[in-house]
Coordinates of C-alpha atoms and ligand atoms in Angstrom, one line a residue:
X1 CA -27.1 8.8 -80.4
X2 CA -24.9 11.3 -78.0
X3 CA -22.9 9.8 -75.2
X4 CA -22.5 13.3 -73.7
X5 CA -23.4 14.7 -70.9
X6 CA -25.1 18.2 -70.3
X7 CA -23.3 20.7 -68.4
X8 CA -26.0 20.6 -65.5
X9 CA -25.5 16.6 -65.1
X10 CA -21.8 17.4 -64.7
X11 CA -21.9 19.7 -62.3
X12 CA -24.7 17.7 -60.2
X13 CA -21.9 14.7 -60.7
X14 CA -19.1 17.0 -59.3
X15 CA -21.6 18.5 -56.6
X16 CA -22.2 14.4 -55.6
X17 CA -18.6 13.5 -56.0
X18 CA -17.1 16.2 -53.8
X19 CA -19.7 15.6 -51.1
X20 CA -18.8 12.0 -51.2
X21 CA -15.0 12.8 -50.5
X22 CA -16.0 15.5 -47.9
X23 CA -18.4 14.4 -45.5
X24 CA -19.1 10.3 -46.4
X25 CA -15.5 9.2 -46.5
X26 CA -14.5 10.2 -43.1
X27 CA -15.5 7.6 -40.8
X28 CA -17.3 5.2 -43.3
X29 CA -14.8 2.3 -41.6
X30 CA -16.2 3.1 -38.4
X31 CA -19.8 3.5 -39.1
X32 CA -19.8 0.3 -40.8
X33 CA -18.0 -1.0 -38.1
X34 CA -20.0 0.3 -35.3
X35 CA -23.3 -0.1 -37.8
X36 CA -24.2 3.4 -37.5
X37 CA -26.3 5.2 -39.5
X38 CA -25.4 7.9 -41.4
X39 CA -27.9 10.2 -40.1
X40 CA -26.0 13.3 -39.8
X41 CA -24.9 12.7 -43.9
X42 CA -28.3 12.1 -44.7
X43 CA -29.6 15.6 -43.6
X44 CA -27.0 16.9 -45.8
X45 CA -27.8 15.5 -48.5
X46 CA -31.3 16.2 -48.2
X47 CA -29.8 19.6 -48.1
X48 CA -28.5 19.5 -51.2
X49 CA -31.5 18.4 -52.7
X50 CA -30.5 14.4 -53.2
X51 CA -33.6 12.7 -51.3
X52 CA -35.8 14.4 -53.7
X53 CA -33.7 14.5 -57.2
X54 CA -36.8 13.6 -59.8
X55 CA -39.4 15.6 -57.9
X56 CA -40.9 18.6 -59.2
X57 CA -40.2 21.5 -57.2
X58 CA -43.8 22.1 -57.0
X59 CA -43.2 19.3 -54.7
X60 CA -40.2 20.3 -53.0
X61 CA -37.9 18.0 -55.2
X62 CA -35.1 19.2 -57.5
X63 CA -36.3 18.3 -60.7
X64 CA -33.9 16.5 -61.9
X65 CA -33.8 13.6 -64.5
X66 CA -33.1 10.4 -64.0
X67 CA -29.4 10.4 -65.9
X68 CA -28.3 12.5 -63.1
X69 CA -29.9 10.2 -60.4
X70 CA -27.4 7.7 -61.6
X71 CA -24.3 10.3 -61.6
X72 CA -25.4 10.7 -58.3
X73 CA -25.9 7.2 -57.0
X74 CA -22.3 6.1 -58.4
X75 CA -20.7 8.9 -56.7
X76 CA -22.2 8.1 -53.2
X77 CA -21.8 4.2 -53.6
X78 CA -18.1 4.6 -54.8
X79 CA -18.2 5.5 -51.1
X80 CA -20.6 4.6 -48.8
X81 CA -23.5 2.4 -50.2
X82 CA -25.0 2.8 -47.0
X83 CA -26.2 5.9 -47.3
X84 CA -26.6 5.2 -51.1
X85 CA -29.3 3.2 -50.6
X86 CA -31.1 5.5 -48.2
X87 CA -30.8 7.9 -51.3
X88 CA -31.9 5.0 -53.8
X89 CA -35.4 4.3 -51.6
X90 CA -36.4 7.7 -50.6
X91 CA -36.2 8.7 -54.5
X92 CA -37.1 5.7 -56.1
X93 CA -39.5 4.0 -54.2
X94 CA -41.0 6.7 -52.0
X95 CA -40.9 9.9 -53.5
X96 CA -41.8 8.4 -57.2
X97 CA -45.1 6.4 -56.4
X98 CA -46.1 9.6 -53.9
X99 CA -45.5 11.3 -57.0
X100 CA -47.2 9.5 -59.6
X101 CA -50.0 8.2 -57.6
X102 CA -50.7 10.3 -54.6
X103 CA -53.6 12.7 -54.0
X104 CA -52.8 16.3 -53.7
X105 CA -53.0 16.3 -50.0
X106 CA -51.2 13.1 -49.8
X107 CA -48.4 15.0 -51.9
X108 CA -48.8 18.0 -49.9
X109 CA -48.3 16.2 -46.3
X110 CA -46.2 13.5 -47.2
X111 CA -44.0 14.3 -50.4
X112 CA -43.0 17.4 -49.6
X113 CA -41.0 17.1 -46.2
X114 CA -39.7 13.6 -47.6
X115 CA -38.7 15.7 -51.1
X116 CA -37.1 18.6 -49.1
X117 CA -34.8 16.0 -47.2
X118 CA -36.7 17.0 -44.2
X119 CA -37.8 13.5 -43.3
X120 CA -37.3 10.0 -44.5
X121 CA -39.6 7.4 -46.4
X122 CA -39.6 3.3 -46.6
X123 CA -41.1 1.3 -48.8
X124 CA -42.3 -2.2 -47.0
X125 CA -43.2 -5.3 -49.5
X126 CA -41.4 -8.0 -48.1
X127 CA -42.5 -9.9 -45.4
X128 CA -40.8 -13.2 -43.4
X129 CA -42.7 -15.9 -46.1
X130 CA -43.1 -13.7 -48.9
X131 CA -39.9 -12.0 -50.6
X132 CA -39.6 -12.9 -54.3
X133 CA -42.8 -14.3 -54.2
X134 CA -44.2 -11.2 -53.1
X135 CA -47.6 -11.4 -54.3
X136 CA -48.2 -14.1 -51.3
X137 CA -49.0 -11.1 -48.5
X138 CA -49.8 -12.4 -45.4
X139 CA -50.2 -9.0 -44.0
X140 CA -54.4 -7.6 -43.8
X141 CA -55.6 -4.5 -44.1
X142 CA -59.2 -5.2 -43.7
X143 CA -61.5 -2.5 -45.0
X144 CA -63.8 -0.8 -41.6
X145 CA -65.6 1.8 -43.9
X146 CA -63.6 4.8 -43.4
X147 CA -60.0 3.2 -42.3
X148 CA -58.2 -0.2 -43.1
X149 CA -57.0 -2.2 -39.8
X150 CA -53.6 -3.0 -40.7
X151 CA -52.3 -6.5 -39.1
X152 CA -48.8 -8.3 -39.8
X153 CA -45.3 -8.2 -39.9
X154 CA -43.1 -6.6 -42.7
X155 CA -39.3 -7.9 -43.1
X156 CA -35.7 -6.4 -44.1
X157 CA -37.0 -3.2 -43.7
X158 CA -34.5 -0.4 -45.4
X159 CA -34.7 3.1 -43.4
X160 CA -36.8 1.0 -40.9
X161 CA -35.9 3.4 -38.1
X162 CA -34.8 6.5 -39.4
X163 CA -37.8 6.7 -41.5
X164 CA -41.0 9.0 -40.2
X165 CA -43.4 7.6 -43.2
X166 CA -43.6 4.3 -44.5
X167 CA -45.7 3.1 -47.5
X168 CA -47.2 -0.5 -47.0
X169 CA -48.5 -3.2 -49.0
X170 CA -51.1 -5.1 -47.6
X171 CA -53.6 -7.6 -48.7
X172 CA -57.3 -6.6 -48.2
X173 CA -59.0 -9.1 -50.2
X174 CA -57.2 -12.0 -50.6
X175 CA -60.3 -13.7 -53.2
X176 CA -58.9 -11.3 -55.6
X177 CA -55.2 -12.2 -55.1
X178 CA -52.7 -9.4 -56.4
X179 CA -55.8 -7.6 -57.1
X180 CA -56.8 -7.2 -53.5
X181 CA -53.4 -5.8 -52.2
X182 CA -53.6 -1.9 -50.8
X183 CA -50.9 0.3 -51.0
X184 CA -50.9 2.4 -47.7
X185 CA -48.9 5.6 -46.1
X186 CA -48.5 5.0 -42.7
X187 CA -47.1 7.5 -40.0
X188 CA -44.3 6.5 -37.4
X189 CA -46.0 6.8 -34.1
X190 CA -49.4 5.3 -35.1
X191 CA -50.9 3.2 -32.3
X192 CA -49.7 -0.5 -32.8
X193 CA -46.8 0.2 -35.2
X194 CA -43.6 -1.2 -33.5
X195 CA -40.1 -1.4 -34.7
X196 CA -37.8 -4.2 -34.0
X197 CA -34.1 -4.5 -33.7
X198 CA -31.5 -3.8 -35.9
X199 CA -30.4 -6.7 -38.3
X200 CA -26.4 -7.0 -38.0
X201 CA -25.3 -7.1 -41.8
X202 CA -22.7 -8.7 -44.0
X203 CA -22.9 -5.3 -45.6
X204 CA -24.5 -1.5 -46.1
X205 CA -24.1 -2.0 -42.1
X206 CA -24.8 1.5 -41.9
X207 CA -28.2 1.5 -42.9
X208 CA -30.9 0.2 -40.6
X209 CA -32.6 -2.6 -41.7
X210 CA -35.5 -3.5 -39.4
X211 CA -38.9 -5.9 -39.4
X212 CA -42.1 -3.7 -38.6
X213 CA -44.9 -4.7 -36.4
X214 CA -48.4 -4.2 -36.9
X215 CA -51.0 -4.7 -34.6
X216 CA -54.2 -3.3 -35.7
X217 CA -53.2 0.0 -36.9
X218 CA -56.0 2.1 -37.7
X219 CA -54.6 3.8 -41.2
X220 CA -57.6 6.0 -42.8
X221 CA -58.7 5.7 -46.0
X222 CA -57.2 8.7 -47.2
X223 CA -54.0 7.1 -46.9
X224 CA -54.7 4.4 -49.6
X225 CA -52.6 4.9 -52.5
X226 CA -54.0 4.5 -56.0
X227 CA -57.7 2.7 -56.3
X228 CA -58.7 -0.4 -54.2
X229 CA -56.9 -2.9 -55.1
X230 CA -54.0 -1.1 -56.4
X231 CA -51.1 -2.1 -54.1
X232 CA -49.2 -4.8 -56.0
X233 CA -49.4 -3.0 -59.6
X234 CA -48.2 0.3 -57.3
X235 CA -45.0 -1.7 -55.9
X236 CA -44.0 -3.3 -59.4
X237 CA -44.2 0.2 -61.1
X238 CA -42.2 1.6 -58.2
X239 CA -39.9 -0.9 -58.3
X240 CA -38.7 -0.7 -62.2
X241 CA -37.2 3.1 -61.0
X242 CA -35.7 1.4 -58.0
X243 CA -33.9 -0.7 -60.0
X244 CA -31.9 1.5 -61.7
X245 CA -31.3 3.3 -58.5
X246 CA -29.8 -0.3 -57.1
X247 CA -28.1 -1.0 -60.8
X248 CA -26.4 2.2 -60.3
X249 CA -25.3 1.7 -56.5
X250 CA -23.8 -1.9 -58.1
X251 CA -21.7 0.6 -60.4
X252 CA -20.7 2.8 -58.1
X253 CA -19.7 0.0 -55.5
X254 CA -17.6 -1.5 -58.5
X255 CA -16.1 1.6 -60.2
X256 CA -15.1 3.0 -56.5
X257 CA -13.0 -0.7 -56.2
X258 CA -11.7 -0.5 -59.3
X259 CA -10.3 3.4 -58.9
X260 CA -8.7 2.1 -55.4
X261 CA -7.1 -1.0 -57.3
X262 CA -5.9 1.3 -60.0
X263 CA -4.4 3.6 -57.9
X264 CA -2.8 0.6 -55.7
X265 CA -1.2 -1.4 -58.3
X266 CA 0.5 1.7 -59.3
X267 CA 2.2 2.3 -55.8
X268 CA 2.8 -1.5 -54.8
X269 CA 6.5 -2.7 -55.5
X270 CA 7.0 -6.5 -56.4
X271 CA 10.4 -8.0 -58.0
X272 CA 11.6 -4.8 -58.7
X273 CA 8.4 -3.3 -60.1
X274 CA 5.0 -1.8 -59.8
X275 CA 2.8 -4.7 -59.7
X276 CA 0.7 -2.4 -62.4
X277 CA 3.6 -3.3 -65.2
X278 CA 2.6 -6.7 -64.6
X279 CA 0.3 -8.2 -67.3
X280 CA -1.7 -10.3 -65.1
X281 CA -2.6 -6.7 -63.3
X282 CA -3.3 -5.2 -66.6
X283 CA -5.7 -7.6 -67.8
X284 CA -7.0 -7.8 -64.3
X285 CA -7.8 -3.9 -64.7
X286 CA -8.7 -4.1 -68.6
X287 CA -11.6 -6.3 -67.9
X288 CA -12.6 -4.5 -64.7
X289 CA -12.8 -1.6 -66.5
X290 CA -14.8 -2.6 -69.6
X291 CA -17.6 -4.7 -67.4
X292 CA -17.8 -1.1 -65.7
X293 CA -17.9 0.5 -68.2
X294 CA -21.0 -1.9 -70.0
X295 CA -23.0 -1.8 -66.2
X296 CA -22.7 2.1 -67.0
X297 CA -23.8 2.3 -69.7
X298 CA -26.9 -0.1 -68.9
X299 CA -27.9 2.1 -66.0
X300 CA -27.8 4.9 -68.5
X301 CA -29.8 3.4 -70.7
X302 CA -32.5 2.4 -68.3
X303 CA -32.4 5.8 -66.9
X304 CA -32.8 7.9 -70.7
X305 CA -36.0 5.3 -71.7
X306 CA -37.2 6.7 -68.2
X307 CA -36.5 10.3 -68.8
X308 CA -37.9 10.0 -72.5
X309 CA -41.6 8.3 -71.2
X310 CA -40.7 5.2 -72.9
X311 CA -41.3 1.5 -70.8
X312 CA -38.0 0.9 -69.1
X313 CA -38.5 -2.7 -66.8
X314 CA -36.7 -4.4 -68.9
X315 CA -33.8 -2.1 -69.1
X316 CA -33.9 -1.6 -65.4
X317 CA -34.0 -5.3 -64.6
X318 CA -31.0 -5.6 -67.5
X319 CA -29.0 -3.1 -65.6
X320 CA -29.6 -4.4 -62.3
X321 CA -28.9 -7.9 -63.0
X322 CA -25.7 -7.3 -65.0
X323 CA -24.5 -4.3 -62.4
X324 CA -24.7 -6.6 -59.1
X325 CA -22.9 -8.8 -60.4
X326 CA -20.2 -6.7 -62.0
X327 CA -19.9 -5.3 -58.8
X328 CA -19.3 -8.9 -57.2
X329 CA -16.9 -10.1 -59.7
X330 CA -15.0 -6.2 -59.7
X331 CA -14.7 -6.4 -56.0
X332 CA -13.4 -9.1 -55.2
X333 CA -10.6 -8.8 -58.2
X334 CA -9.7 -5.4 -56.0
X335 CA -9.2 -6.9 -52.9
X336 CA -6.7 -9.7 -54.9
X337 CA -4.9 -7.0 -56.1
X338 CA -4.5 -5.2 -52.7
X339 CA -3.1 -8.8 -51.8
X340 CA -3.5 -9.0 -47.9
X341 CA -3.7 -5.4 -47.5
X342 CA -7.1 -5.9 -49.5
X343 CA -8.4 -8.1 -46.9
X344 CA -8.0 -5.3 -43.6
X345 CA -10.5 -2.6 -42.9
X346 CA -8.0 0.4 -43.6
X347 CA -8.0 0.0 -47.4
X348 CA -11.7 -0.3 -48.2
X349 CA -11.8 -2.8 -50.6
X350 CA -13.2 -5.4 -48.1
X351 CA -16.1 -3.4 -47.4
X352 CA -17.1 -2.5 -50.9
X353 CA -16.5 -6.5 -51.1
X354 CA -19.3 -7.2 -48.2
X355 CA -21.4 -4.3 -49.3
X356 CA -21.7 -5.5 -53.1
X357 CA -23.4 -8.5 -52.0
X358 CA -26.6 -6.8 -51.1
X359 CA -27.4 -5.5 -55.4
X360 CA -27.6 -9.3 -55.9
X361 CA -30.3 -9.5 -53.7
X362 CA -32.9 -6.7 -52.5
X363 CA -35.3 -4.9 -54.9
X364 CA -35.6 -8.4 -56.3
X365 CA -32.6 -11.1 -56.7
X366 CA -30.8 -11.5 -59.7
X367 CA -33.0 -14.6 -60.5
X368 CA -36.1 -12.5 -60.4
X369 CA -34.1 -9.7 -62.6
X370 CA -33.9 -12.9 -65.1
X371 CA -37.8 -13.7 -65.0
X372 CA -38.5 -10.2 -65.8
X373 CA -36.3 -10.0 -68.5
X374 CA -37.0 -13.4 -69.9
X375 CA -41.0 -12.4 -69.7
X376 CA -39.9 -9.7 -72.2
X377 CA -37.9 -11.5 -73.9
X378 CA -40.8 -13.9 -74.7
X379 CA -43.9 -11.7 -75.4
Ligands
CAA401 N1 -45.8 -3.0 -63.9 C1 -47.1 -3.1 -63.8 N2 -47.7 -4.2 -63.5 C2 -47.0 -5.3 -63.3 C3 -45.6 -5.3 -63.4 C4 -44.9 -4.1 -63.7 N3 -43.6 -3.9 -63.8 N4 -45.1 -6.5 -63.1 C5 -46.1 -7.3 -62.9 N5 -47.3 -6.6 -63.0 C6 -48.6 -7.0 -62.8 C7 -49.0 -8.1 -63.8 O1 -49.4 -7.6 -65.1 C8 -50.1 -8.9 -63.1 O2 -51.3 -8.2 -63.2 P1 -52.6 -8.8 -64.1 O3 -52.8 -10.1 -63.5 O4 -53.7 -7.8 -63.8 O5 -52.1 -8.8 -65.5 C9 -49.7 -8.7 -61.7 O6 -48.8 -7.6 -61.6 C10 -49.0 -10.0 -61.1 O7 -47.9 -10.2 -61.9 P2 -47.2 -11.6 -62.2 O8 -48.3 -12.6 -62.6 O9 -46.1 -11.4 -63.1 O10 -46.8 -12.0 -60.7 P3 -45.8 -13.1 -60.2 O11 -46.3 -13.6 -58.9 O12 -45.4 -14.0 -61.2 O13 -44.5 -12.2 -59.7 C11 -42.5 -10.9 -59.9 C12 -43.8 -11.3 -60.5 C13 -41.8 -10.1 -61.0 C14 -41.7 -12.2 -59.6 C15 -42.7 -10.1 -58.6 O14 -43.3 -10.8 -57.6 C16 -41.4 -9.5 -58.1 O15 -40.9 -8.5 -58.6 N6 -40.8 -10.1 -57.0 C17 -39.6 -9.5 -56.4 C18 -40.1 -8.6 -55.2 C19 -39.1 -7.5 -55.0 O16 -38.4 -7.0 -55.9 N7 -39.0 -7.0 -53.8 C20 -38.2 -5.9 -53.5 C21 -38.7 -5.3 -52.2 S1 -38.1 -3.7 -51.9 C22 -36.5 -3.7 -51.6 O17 -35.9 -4.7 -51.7 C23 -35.9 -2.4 -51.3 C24 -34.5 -2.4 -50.9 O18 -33.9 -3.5 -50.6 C25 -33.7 -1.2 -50.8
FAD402 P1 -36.5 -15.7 -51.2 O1 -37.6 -15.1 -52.0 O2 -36.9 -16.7 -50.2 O3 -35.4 -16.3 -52.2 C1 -34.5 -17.3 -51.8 C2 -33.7 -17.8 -53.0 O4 -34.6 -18.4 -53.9 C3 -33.1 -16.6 -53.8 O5 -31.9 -17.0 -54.4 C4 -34.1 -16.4 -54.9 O6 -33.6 -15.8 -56.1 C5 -34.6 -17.8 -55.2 N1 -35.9 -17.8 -55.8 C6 -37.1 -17.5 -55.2 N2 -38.1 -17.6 -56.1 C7 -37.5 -18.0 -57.3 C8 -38.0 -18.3 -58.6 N3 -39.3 -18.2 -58.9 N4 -37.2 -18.7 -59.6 C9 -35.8 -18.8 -59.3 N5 -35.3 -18.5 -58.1 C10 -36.1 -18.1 -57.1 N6 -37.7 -5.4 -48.8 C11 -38.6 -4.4 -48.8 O7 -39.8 -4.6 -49.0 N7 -38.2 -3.1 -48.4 C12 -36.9 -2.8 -48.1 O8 -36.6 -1.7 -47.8 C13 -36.0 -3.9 -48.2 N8 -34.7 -3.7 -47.8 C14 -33.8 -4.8 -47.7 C15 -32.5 -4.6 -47.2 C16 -31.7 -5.7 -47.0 C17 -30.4 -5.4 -46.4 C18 -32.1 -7.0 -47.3 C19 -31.3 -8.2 -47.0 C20 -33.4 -7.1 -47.9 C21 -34.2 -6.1 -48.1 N9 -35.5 -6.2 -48.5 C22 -36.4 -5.2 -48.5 C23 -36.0 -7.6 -48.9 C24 -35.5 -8.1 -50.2 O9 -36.2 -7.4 -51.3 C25 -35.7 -9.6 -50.2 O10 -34.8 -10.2 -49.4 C26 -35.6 -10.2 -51.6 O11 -36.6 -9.7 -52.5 C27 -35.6 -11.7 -51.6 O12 -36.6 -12.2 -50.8 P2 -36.3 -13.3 -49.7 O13 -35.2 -12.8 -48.9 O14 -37.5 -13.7 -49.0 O15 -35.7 -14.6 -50.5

């Protein structure tokens, strides 16, 4: 077993951790704030070939593996988990199941430009009434021969603005259950798809969440992802890889807390000293650090089964659950140790605070991490 890193991951790693310092740090306060998203930093990085890290280049990706995926996704969330996530879901759970399961000319119109950077994906499952329980689809796509008529509402959409294509699960043949659910790629701009407004965030207020409307949508058949029936087996797939993308923005949100806290409790003077010669700091940091350190190496993990071919839901579940809620626990020990400084904008600890929150919940709660590993567990 090696715990080293190739020269390439380390200098993707560097690449991501210089471009977080460069162009995400200045004005992260004010674009969470002001809930902006980061559109401008986005283009960049699709620039530098983060929007489409595991695809081939055949595709217009990077081909990169999926250890340096999560080099990548710490780096950024240390940051800005805003545009982390946008990252996390055009790689994960756009590019991947475009790449897996697309046609060739689904690949060739949609992968590539969303590979390249050039435009951005969104992956719509839950819906108002069905989020965990999200084989309960109350949105139709009923089958007219050569197109579906797509009909309902999709909720807590991620990139539901910024994105130009937008894959959709939808039931078609509800007798069947799971096995009646259509994956579908749907183009911004189709008649009857409308956006709505912004949902105002505890955190990641930088990235647009939105609900989507449809009202029948013609999408043609050509746009169905996988066989008939596919769509549910399609999102669970997809989703394993985006778990370890949101395990590893739960790192990065914890590791970029604890580096702030580390660097604070070194400059803070109390009763004479640096509140870092305190023991109740140390031990404060020591265990920061090693629940870091064990979320790390989790993602790793999760991420070198999926390099290697080998199943990996249960390690991606593992990571995300433990991850989220290191980065809970890690946060909110760095804003104590900023003391009131922690709890004002200017020092960033409060927002990684808000924006940890989120790793607990989308791309399947913490609970749901639990009944997928528990199912494992129990074969
Ligand atoms: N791979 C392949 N197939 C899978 C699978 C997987 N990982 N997991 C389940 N399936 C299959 C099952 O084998 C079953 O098929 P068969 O009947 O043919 O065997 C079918 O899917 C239904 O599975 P279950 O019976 O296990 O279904 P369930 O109703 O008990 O639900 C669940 C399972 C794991 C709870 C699932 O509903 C789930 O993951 N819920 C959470 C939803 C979620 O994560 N949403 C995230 C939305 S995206 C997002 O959030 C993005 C973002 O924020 C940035
Ligand atoms: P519910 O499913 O109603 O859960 C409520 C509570 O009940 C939770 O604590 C849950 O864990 C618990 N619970 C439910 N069922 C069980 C059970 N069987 N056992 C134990 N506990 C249970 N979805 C997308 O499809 N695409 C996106 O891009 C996307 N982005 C998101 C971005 C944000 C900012 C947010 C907030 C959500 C996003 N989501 C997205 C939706 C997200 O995946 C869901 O919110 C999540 O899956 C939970 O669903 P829910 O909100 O309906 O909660």
């Amino acid at each position: 077993m090696y715990f080293e890193f190739t020269e390439e991951q380390m200098m993707i790693r560097q690449a991501a951790r210089e471009f977080a310092q460069t162009e995400l740090k200045p004005g992260v306060i004010e674009r969470d704030e002001h809930q902006k998203f980061p559109g401008e930093q986005i283009k960049k990085l699709g620039e530098l070939g983060f929007l489409g890290m595991m695809v081939s280049p055949e595709y217009g990706g990077s081909g990169m593996d999926a250890i340096s995926y999560v080099l990548v996704m710490e780096e950024l969330s240390k940051i800005d988990a805003s545009a982390s996530v946008v990252v996390s879901v055009n790689n994960s759970l756009v590019c991947f199941g475009l790449e897996k399961y697309g046609t060739e000319a689904q690949k060739q119109k949609y992968l590539l430009p969303l590979a390249k950077g050039e435009k951005i994906g969104a992956f719509c499952l839950s819906e108002p009434e069905a989020g965990s329980d999200a084989t309960s689809q109350k949105t139709t796509a009923v089958d007219m021969g050569d197109h579906y008529l797509l009909n309902g509402v999709k909720n807590w959409i991620t990139n539901g603005n910024s994105a130009s294509t937008y894959i959709v699960m939808a039931q078609t043949d509800a007798s069947k259950r799971h096995n009646g659910i259509n994956a579908l790629i749907v183009e911004k701009g189709m008649p009857g798809f409308t956006i709505g407004a912004k949902e105002n965030k505890m955190g990641i207020r930088g990235s647009d969440t939105h609900s989507l409307m449809f009202t029948d949508v013609k999408v043609p058949k050509e746009n169905r992802l996988g066989d008939e029936g596919f769509g549910f087996k399609f999102a669970m797939t997809t989703l394993e890889g985006g778990r370890i993308g949101i395990a590893s923005q739960a790192l990065g949100i914890a590791s970029g807390a604890y580096e702030l806290a580390v660097q604070y409790s070194k400059e803070r003077k109390a009763f004479g000293k640096t509140i870092a010669d305190l023991q109740a700091t140390q031990f404060k940091l020591a265990d920061m650090a090693t629940e870091i350190e064990a979320a790390r190496l989790l993602c790793l993990k999760a991420a070198w089964l999926k390099d290697k071919g080998l199943p990996y839901s249960q390690a991606s579940s593992m990571a995300k659950l433990y991850a989220s809620d290191v980065a809970m626990r890690v946060t909110v020990e760095a804003v104590q140790i900023h003391g009131g400084y922690g709890f004002v904008k200017d020092f960033h600890v409060e927002r990684l605070m808000r924006d940890a929150k989120i790793t607990q919940i989308y791309e399947g709660t913490s609970e749901i991490q639990r009944i997928v590993i528990s199912r494992e567990v129990l074969k």
